[in-house]
Coordinates of C-alpha atoms and ligand atoms in Angstrom, one line a residue:
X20 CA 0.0 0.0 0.0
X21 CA 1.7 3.5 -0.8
X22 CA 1.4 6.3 1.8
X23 CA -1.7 8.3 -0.1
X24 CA -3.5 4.6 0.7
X25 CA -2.6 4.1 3.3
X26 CA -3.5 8.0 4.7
X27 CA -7.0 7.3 3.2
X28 CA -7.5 4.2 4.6
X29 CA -6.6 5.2 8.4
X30 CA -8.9 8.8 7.8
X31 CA -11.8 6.7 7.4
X32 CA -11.1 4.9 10.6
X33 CA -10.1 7.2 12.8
X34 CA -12.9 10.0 11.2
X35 CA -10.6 12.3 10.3
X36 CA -10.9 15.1 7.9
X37 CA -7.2 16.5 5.8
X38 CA -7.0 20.3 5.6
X39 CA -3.9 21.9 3.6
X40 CA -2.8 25.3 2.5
X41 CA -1.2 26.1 -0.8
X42 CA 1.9 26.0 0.1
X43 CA 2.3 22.6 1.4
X44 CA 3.9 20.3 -0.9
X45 CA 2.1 18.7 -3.9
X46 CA 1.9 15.0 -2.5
X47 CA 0.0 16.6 0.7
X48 CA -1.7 18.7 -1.3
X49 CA -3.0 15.8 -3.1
X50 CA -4.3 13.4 -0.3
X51 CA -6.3 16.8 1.6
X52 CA -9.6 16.7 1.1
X53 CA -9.8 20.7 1.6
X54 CA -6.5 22.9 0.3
X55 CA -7.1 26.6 0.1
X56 CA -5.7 30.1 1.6
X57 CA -6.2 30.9 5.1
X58 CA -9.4 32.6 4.9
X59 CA -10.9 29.5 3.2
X60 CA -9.3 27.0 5.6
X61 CA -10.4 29.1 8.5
X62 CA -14.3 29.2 7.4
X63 CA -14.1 25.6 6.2
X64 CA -12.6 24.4 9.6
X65 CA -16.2 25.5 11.1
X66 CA -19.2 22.9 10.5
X67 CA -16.7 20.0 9.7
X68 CA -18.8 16.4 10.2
X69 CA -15.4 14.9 11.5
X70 CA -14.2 14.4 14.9
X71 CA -10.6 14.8 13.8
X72 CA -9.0 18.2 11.9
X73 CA -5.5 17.4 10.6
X74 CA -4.1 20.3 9.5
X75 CA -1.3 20.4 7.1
X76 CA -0.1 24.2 7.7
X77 CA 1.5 26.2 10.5
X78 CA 0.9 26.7 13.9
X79 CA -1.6 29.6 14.0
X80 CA -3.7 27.9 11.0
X81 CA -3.8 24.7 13.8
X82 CA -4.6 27.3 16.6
X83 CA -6.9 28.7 14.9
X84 CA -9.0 25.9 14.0
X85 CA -8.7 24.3 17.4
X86 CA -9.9 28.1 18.6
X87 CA -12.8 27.5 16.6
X88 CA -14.0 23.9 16.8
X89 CA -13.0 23.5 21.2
X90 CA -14.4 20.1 20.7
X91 CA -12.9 18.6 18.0
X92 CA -9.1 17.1 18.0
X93 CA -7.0 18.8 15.6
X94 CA -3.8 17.5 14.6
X95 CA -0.5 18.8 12.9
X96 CA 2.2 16.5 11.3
X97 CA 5.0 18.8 13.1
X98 CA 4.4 20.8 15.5
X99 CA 7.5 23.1 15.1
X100 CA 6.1 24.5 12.2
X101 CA 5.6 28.1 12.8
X102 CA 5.1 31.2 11.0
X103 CA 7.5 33.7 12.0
X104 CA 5.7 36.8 11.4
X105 CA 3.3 35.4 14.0
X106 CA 5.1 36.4 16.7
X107 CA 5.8 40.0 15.4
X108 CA 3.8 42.6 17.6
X109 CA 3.6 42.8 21.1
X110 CA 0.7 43.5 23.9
X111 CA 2.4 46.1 25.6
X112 CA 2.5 48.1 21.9
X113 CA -0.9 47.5 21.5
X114 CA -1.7 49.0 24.9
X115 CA 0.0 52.1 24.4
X116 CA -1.8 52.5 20.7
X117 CA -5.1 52.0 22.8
X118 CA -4.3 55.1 25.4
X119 CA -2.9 57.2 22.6
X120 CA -5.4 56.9 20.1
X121 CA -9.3 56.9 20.9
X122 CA -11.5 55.1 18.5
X123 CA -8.9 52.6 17.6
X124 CA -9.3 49.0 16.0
X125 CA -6.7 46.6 16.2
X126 CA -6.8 44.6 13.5
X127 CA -4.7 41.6 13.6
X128 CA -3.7 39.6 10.3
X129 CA -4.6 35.9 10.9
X130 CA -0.7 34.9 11.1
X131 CA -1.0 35.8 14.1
X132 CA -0.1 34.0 17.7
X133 CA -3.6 33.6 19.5
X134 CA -1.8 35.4 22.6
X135 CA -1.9 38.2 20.0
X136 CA -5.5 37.8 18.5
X137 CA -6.1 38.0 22.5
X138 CA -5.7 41.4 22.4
X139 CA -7.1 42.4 18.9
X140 CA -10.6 43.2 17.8
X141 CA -10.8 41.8 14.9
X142 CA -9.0 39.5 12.7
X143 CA -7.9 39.6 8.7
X144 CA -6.9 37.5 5.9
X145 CA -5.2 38.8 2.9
X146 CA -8.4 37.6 1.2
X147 CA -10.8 39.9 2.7
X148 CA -8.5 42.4 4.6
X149 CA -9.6 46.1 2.3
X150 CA -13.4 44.4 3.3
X151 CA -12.9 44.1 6.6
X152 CA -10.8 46.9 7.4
X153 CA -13.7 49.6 4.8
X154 CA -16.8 47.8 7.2
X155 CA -14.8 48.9 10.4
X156 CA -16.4 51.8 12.1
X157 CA -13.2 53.1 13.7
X158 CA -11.3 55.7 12.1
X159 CA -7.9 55.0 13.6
X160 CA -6.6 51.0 13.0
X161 CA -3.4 49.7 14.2
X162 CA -2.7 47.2 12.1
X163 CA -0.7 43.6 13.4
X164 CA 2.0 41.9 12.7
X165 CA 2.7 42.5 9.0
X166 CA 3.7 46.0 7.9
X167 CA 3.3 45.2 4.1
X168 CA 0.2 43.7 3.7
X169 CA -0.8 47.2 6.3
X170 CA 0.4 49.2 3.7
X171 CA -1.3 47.6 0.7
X172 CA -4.8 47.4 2.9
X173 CA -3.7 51.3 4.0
X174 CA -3.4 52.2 0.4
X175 CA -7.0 50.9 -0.7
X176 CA -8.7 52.5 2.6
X177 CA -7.2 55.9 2.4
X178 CA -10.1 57.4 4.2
X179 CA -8.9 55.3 7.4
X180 CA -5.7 56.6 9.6
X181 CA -3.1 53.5 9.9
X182 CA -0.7 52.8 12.8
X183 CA 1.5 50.1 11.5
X184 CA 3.8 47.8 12.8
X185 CA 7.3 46.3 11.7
X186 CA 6.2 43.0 11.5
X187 CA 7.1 41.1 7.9
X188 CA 7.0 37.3 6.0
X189 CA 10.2 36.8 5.7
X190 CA 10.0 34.5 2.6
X191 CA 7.6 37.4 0.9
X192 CA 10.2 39.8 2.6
X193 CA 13.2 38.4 0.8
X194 CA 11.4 38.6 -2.6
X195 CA 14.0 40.8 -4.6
X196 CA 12.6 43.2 -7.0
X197 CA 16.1 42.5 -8.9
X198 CA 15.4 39.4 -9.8
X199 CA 11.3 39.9 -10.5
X200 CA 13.4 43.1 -13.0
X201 CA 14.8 39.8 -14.6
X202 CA 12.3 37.7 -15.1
X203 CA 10.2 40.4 -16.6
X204 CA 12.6 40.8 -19.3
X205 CA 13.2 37.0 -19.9
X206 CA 9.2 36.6 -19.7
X207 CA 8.0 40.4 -21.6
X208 CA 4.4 39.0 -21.8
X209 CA 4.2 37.7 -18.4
X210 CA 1.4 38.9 -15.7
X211 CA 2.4 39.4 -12.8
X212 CA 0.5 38.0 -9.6
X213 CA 1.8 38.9 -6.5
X214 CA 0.6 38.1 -3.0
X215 CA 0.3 41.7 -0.5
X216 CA 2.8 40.2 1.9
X217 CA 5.4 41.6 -0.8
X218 CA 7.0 44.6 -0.3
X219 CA 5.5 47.4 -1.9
X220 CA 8.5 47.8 -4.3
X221 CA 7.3 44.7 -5.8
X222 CA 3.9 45.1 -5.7
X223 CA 3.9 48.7 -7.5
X224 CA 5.0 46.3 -10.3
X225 CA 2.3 43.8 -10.1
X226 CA -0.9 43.1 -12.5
X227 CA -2.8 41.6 -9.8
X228 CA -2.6 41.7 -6.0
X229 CA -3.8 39.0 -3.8
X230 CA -4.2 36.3 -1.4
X231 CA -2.8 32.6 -2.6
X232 CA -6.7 31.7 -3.8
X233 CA -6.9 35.3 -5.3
X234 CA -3.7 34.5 -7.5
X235 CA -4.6 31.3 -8.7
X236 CA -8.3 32.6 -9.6
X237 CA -7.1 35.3 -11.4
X238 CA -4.9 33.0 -13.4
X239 CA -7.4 30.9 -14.4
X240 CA -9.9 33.6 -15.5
X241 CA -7.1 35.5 -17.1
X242 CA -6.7 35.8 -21.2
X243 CA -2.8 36.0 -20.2
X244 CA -0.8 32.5 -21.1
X245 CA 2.0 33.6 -19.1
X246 CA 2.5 35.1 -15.6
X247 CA 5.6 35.0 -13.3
X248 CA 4.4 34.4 -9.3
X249 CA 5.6 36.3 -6.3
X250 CA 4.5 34.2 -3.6
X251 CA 5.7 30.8 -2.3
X252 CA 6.1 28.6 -4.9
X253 CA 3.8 25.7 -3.7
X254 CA 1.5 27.6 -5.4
X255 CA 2.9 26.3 -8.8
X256 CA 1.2 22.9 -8.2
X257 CA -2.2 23.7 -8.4
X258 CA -1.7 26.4 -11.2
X259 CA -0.2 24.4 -13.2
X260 CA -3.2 21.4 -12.6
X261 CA -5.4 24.0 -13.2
X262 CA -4.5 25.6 -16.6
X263 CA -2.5 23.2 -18.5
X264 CA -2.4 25.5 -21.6
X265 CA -0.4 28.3 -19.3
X266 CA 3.5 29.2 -18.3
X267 CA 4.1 29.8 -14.6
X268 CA 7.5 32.0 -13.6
X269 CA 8.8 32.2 -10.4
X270 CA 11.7 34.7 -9.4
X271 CA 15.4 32.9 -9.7
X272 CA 15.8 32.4 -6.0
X273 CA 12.4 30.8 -5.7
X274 CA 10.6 31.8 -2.3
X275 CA 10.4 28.8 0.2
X276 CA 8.6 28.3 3.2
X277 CA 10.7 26.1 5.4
X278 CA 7.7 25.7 7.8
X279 CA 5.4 24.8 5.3
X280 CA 7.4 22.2 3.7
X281 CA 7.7 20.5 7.5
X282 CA 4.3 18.5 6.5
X283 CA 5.0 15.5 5.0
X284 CA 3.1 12.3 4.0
X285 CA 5.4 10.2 6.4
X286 CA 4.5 12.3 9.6
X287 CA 0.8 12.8 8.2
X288 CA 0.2 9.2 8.3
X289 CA 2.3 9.1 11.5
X290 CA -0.2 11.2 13.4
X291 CA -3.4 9.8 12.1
X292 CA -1.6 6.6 13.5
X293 CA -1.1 7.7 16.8
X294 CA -2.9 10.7 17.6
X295 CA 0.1 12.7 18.8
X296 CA 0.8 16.1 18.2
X297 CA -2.4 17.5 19.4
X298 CA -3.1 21.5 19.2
X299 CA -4.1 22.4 22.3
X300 CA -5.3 26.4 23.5
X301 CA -5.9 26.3 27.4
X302 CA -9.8 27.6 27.9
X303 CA -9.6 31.1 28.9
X304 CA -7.4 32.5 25.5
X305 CA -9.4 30.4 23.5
X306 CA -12.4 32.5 24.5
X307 CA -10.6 35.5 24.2
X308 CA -8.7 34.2 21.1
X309 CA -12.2 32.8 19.5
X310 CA -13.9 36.6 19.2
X311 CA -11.8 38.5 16.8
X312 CA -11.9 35.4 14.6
X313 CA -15.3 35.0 14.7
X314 CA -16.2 38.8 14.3
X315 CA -13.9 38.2 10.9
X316 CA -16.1 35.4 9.9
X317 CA -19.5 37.4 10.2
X318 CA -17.7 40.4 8.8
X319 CA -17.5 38.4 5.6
X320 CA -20.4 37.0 5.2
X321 CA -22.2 40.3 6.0
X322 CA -19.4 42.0 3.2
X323 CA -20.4 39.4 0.7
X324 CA -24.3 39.8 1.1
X325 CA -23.9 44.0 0.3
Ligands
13P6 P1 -3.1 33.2 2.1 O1 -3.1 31.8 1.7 O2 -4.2 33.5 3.0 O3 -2.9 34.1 1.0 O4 -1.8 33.4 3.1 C1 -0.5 33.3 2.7 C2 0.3 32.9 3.9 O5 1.4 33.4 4.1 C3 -0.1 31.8 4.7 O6 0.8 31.6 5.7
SF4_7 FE1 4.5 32.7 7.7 FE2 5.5 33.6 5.4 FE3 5.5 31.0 5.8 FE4 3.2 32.3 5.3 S1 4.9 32.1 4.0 S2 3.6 30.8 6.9 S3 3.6 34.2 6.3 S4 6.6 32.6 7.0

C-alpha cells in the first residue's frame, strides 16, 4: 500500500478530515480533502462532520481551527512548524496605541499568535483584509504583525488613519525586485501576480494583488498564457493542474517556506496513526482568542451579502 493509501484508509477509521494550504507540498496537497488560503481553511474548519482536523499548515492555522472547533481534535504532522511573522507585535504596543489613540481598532492579520489575536478586535486575511478593514467603524486602525500587507490594505482605505507595525513574511520579505526586473525581461508578456505580503517595491509592479486563492483565480480567468508568481512557490502545483495550456514563472531564488514544507506524508500518516501532536489552547485564551476570529467570519459574510 503506498502512503496516499494508506493515509486514506486510516482517515476513514479514525474520522478524520485532511486540511492543507497552498503552500504545502504537492503529494499533501493531493491526499487533503480541503486545500485553500487561510481565509478559506479558516471558514471551512467550522461545521466539519469529522471528529478529527489534521491540518497540514502552521501553527496559527492549527490554533486557529482548534480556537474555533474546542471540541474537535486537531492534529498537525510537526508541531514546530511556525510562522514567524506570528510572533511579530507585542501586547504592551498594543496597549500604548489603545491610550494614545481613541476610537482605535486593532486589526490583527490571521498569522498571528492567539496570545496576540487576545488582544485584537478583529482578525484579517489577505483575502478579505480592504473588506474588513472599509466595514470597520473606527477611524484610527493599528494594524498587526505584517507592515506590508498594512500598507497595501492602508493604500486601498485611504479614508482610514493606519498605525503600522514592523512585523514582515520573511519568505515574501526576501522577494528581490532585482530578480522579478529579470524575469520580466526574460518573460516580456508575463502577468504578474503577487501576493500583499510583498514589499511594496514589488507590488507597485504587479498586474494583480492578492491572497494565494486570489492568485490562482485570477490565473485561471485571465486571457494572459504567461505570468511570473511572487509568492511561495507551492502555489505552482495547483496552477499548473489547473491551466494546462499556461506558463508559470517564479523569481530565480524561488521563495520557500521552510515551515510549510515541514508536513510530509510520512509524519501525516504518522499522526493519524497515533494521535500525537495534538493542538491544544488552554480555555480562557481560547475564549478571548475565539472573538476576533469569529467577528472576521461574520464580517465576511455580511461583506459578501452587500
Ligand atoms: P493566504 O493563503 O491567506 O494568501 O496566506 C498566505 C500565507 O502566508 C499563509 O501563511
Ligand atoms: Fe508565515 Fe510567510 Fe511562511 Fe506564510 S509564507 S507561513 S507568512 S513565514
Amino acid at each position: 500500500m503506498t502512503l496516499t493509501e494508506e493515509i486514506n484508509r486510516l482517515k476513514k477509521e479514525k474520522d478524520a478530515v485532511i486540511l492543507a494550504h497552498y503552500y504545502a507540498e504537492p503529494e499533501v496537497q493531493a491526499v487533503a480533502d480541503y486545500v485553500g488560503d487561510s481565509f478559506y481553511l479558516s471558514r471551512v474548519a467550522v461545521g466539519l462532520a469529522e471528529q478529527t482536523i489534521v491540518f497540514c499548515g502552521v501553527s496559527f492555522m492549527g490554533e486557529s481551527a482548534k480556537i474555533l472547533n474546542p471540541g474537535k481534535t486537531v492534529l498537525m504532522p510537526d508541531l514546530r512548524a511556525d510562522c514567524p511573522m506570528a510572533h511579530m507585535a507585542d501586547a504592551g504596543t498594543i496597549r500604548r496605541m489603545r491610550e494614545k489613540y481613541e476610537d482605535l481598532a486593532v486589526v490583527c492579520y490571521i498569522n498571528s499568535t492567539a496570545e496576540l489575536k487576545k488582544y485584537s478586535d478583529v482578525c484579517v486575511t489577505s483575502a478579505n483584509a480592504v473588506e474588513i478593514v472599509k466595514a470597520l467603524p473606527n477611524r484610527n486602525i493599528f494594524f498587526i504583525p505584517d507592515k506590508n500587507l498594512a500598507h497595501y490594505v492602508a493604500e486601498q482605505v485611504p479614508e482610514k488613519h493606519f498605525v503600522f507595525n514592523e512585523g514582515y513574511c520573511p519568505v515574501h520579505e526576501e522577494l528581490q525586485l532585482r530578480e522579478l526586473a529579470e524575469a520580466k525581461a526574460m518573460h516580456p508578456d508575463a502577468e504578474v501576480l503577487s501576493h500583499p505580503e510583498c514589499r511594496e517595491e514589488v507590488l507597485k509592479q504587479s498586474d494583480y494583488i492578492g491572497s494565494t486563492s486570489g492568485i490562482i483565480q485570477y490565473a485561471a480567468r485571465s486571457a494572459g498564457r504567461e505570468f511570473i508568481v511572487c509568492t511561495e512557490k507551492g502555489v505552482r502545483w495547483k496552477l499548473e493542474k489547473d491551466n494546462p495550456g499556461k506558463k508559470f514563472y517564479f523569481t530565480k531564488t524561488e521563495p520557500v517556506c521552510r515551515d510549510m514544507k515541514l508536513n510530509t506524508l510520512e509524519k501525516l500518516l504518522h499522526v493519524l496513526k497515533t494521535g500525537e501532536n495534538a493542538v491544544e489552547v488552554d480555555q480562557e485564551l481560547r475564549e478571548l482568542s475565539k472573538k476576533p476570529l469569529e467577528r472576521m467570519l461574520e464580517l465576511a459574510k455580511q461583506e459578501k451579502k452587500l
